[in-house]
Short mmCIF file of C-alpha atoms in Angstrom, two decimals:
data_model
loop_
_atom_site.label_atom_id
_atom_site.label_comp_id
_atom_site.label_asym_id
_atom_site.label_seq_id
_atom_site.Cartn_x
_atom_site.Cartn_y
_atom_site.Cartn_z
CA UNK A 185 15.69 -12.23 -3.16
CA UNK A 186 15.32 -11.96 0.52
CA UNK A 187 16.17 -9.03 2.61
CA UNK A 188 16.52 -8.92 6.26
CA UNK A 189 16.78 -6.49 8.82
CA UNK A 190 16.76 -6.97 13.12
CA UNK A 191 18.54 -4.48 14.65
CA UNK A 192 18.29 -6.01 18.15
CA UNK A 193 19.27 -9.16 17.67
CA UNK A 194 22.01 -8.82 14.77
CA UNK A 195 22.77 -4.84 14.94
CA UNK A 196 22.36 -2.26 12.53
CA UNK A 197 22.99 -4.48 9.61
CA UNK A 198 20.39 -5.25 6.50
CA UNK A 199 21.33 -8.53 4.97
CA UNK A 200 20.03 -9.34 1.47
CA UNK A 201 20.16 -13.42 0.08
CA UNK A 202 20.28 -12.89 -3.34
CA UNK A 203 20.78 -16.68 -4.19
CA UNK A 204 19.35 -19.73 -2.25
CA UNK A 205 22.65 -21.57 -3.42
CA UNK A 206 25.26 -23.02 -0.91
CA UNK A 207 29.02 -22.19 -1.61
CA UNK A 208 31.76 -24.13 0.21
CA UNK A 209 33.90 -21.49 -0.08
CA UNK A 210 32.62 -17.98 0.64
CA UNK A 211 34.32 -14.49 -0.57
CA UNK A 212 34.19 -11.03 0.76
CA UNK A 213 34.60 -7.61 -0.69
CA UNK A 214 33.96 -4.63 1.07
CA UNK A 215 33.45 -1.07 0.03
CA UNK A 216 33.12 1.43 3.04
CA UNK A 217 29.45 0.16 4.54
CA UNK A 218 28.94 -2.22 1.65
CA UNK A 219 29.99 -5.94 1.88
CA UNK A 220 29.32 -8.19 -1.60
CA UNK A 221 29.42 -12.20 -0.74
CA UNK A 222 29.99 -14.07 -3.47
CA UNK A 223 30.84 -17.96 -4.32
CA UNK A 224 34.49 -17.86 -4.36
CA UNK A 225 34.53 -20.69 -7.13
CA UNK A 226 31.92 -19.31 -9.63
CA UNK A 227 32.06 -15.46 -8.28
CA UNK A 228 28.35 -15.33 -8.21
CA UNK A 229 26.77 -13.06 -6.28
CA UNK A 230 24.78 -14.70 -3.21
CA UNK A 231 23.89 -11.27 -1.27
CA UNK A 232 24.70 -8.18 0.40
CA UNK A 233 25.48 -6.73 3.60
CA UNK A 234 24.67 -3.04 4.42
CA UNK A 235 26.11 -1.77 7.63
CA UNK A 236 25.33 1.20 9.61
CA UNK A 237 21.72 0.78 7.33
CA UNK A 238 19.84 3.34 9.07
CA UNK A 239 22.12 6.31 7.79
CA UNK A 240 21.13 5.44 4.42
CA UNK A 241 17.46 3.62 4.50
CA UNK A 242 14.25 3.92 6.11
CA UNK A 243 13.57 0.39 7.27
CA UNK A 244 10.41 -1.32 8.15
CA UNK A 245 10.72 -5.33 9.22
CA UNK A 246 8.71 -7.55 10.53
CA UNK A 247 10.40 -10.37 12.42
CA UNK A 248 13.40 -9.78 10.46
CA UNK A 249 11.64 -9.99 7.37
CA UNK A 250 11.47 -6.24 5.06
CA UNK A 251 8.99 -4.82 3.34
CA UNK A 252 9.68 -4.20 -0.08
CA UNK A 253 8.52 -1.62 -2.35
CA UNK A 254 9.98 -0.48 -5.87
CA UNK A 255 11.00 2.65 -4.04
CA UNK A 256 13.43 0.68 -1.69
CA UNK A 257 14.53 -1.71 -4.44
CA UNK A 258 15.50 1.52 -6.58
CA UNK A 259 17.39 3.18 -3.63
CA UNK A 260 19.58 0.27 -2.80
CA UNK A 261 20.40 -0.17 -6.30
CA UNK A 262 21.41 3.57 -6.03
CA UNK A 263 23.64 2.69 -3.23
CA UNK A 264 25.29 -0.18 -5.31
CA UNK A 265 26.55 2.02 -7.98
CA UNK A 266 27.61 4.80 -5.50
CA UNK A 267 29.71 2.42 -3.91
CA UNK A 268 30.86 0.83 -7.13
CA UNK A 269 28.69 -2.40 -7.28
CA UNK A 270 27.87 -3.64 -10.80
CA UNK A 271 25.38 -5.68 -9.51
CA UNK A 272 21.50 -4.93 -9.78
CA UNK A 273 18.56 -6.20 -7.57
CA UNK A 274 15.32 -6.55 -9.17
CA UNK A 275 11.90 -6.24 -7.56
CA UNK A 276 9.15 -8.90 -7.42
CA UNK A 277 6.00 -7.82 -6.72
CA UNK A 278 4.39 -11.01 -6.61
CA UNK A 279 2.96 -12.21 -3.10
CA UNK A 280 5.15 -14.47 -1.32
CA UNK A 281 1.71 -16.65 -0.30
CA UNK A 282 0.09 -17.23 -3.69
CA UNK A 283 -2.99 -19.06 -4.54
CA UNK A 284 -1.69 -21.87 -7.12
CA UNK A 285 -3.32 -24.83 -8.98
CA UNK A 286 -2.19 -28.51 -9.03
CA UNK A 287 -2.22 -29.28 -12.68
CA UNK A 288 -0.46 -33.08 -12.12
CA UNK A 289 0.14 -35.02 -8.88
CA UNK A 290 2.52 -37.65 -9.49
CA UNK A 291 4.57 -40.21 -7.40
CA UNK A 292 7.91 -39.39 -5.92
CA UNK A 293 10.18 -42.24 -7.26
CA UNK A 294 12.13 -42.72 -3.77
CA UNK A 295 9.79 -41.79 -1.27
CA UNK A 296 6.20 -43.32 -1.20
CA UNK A 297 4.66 -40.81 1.56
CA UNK A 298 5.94 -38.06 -0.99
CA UNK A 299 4.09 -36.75 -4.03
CA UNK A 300 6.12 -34.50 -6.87
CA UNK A 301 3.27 -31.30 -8.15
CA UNK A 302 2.97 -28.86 -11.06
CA UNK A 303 1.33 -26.42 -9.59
CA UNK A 304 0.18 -23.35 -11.70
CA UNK A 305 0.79 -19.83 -9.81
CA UNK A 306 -0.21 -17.35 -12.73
CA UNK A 307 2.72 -16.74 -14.62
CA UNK A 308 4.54 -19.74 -13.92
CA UNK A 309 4.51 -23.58 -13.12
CA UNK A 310 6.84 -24.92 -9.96
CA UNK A 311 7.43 -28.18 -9.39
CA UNK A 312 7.08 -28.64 -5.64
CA UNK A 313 7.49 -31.94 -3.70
CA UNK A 314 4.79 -32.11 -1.36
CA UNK A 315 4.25 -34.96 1.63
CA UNK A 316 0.78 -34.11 2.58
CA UNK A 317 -1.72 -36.95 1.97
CA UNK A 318 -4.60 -34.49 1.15
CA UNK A 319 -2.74 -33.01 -1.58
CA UNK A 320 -5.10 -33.85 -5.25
CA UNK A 321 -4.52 -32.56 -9.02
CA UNK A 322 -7.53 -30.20 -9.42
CA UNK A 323 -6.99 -28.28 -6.00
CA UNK A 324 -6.79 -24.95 -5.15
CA UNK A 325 -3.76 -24.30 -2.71
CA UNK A 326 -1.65 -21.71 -0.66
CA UNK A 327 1.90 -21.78 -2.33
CA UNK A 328 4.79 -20.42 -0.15
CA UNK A 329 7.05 -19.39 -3.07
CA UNK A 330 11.25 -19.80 -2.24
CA UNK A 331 12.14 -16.48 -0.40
CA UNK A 332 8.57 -16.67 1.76
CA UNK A 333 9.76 -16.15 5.31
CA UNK A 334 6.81 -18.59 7.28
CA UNK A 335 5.07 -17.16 10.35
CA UNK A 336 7.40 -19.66 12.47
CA UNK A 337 10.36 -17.82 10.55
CA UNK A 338 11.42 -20.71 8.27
CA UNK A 339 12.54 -19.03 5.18
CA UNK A 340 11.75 -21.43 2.46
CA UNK A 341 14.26 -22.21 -0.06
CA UNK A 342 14.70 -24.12 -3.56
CA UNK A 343 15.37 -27.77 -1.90
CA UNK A 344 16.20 -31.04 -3.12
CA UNK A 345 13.99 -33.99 -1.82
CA UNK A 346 14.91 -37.12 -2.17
CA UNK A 347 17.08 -36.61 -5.22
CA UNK A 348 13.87 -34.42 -6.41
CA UNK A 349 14.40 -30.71 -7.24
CA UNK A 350 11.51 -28.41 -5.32
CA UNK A 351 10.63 -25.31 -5.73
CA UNK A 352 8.64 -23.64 -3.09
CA UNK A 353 5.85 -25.05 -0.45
CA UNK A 354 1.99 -26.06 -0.61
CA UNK A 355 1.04 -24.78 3.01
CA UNK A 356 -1.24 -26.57 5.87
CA UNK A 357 -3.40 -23.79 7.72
CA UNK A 358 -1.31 -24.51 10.61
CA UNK A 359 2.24 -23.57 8.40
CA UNK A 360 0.26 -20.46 7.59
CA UNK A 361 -0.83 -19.54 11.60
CA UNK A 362 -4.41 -19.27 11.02
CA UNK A 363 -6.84 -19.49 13.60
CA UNK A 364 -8.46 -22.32 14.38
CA UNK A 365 -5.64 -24.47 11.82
CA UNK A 366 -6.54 -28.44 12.34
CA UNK A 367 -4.05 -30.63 13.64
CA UNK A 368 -4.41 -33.24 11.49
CA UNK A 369 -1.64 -33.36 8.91
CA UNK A 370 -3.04 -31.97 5.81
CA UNK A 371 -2.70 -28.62 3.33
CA UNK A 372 -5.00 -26.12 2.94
CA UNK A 373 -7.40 -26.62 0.47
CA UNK A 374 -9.34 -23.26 -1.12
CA UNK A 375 -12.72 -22.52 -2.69
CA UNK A 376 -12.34 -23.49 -6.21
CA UNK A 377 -13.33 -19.91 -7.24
CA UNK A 378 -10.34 -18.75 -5.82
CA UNK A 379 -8.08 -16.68 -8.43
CA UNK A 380 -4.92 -18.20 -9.43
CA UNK A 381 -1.82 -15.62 -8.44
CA UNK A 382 -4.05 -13.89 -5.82
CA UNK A 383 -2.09 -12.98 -2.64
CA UNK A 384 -3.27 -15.31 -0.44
CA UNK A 385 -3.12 -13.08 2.92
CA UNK A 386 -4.63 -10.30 0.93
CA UNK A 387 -8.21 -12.01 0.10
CA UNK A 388 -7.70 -13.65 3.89
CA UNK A 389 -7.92 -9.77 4.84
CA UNK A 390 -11.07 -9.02 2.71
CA UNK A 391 -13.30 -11.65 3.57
#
C-alpha cells in the first residue's frame, strides 16, 4: 500500500495504490469525495482517491510520500464504510528500508550481468533480482521493500526482469542518498552484526 499526498503539484487530493498491478482497462466509482479504481476485468481494487482530503484528514507528506500511523490507517478505513466502501486497508508497520540477508545468490537464466537473491528480511524471504556485481550470499544489505518511495522518488514496485519475478530492491548508498555514497556501481554492504528486519534509516539515525 502506498499513499500519496502533494497538494501543490496535484491539488487537494490523497491517492492511495493499493495494488502494484497494471489493468488495461481501468473503472471508476465515485461516492461524494471518494473515488474506488478498480481493474475493470477482475474488479480488484488497485486504490483510492480522496478529494477535498484536508476536510477529513490531518496530513503529513514528505515529497508526496505519507506518513502512516495505525491512527490514520483506522480513520480512512472509517471513511470507507461511511461512504459505503467494503473495502479495508491494512497497516504495515514494517520499515520500508529493511536490513535483509542473502541466503542464496544464484544466476539469472537470461541475463548474465543479473543475479536472482533470497534475501531474508525477518518475517519473510523475497526473491529480488539484483544487477550489482558486489552483491554475495552471506551479506548484510539495505532492502527497499515494493511500496518504498526512493529519495530520487522512484516508488519501487513488484517487477518482472527478464522473465524473472522481483520483489523489492537491494540498495547502493548512492540509491539510498547518503553522504559521501561511492560512485562505483555497487550495493551497500552492512556490518554483519547488523539485525535482520531493523529499519535501516532508524539505526543510520542512532549511530
Amino acid at each position: 500500500m502506498n499513499i500519496f499526498y502533494n497538494r501543490e503539484g496535484v491539488g487537494d487530493t490523497l491517492m492511495i495504490q493499493m495494488s502494484s498491478q497494471d489493468a488495461e482497462v481501468r473503472g471508476v466509482e465515485k461516492k461524494g469525495d471518494m473515488a474506488r479504481i478498480f481493474d475493470a476485468e477482475s474488479e480488484k481494487t488497485l486504490g483510492y482517491n480522496l478529494f477535498n482530503a484536508s476536510k477529513y484528514l490531518n496530513i503529513e507528506s514528505e515529497n508526496g510520500a505519507v506518513a502512516v500511523n495505525s491512527g490514520f490507517v483506522d480513520h480512512f478505513n472509517k471513511l470507507l464504510k461511511d461512504k459505503g466502501f467494503t473495502d479495508t486497508l491494512t497497516y504495515d508497520d514494517r520499515p520500508s528500508f529493511i536490513i535483509g540477508h542473502v541466503l542464496e545468490k544464484g544466476k539469472h537464466p537470461n541475463a548474465d550481468k543479473l543475479s536472482i537473491c533470497k534475501v531474508d528480511i525477518g518475517d519473510e524471504t523475497l526473491q529480488i533480482v539484483c544487477g550489482a556485481p558486489n552483491v554475495e550470499q552471506g551479506q548484510k544489505v539495505v532492502v527497499a521493500r515494493v511500496g518504498a518511495v526512493m529519495p530520487s522518488g522512484m516508488l519501487i514496485k513488484e517487477a518482472e526482469l527478464r522473465g524473472v519475478p522481483s520483489f523489492g530492491m537491494i540498495c547502493s548508498a548512492k540509491e539510498l542518498d547518503l553522504p559521501n555514497a561511492p560512485e562505483k556501481k555497487g550495493i551497500l554492504v552492512l556490518d554483519n552484526n547488523q539485525p535482520v528486519g531493523g529499519n535501516f534509516f532508524a539505526l543510520t539515525e542512532n549511530h
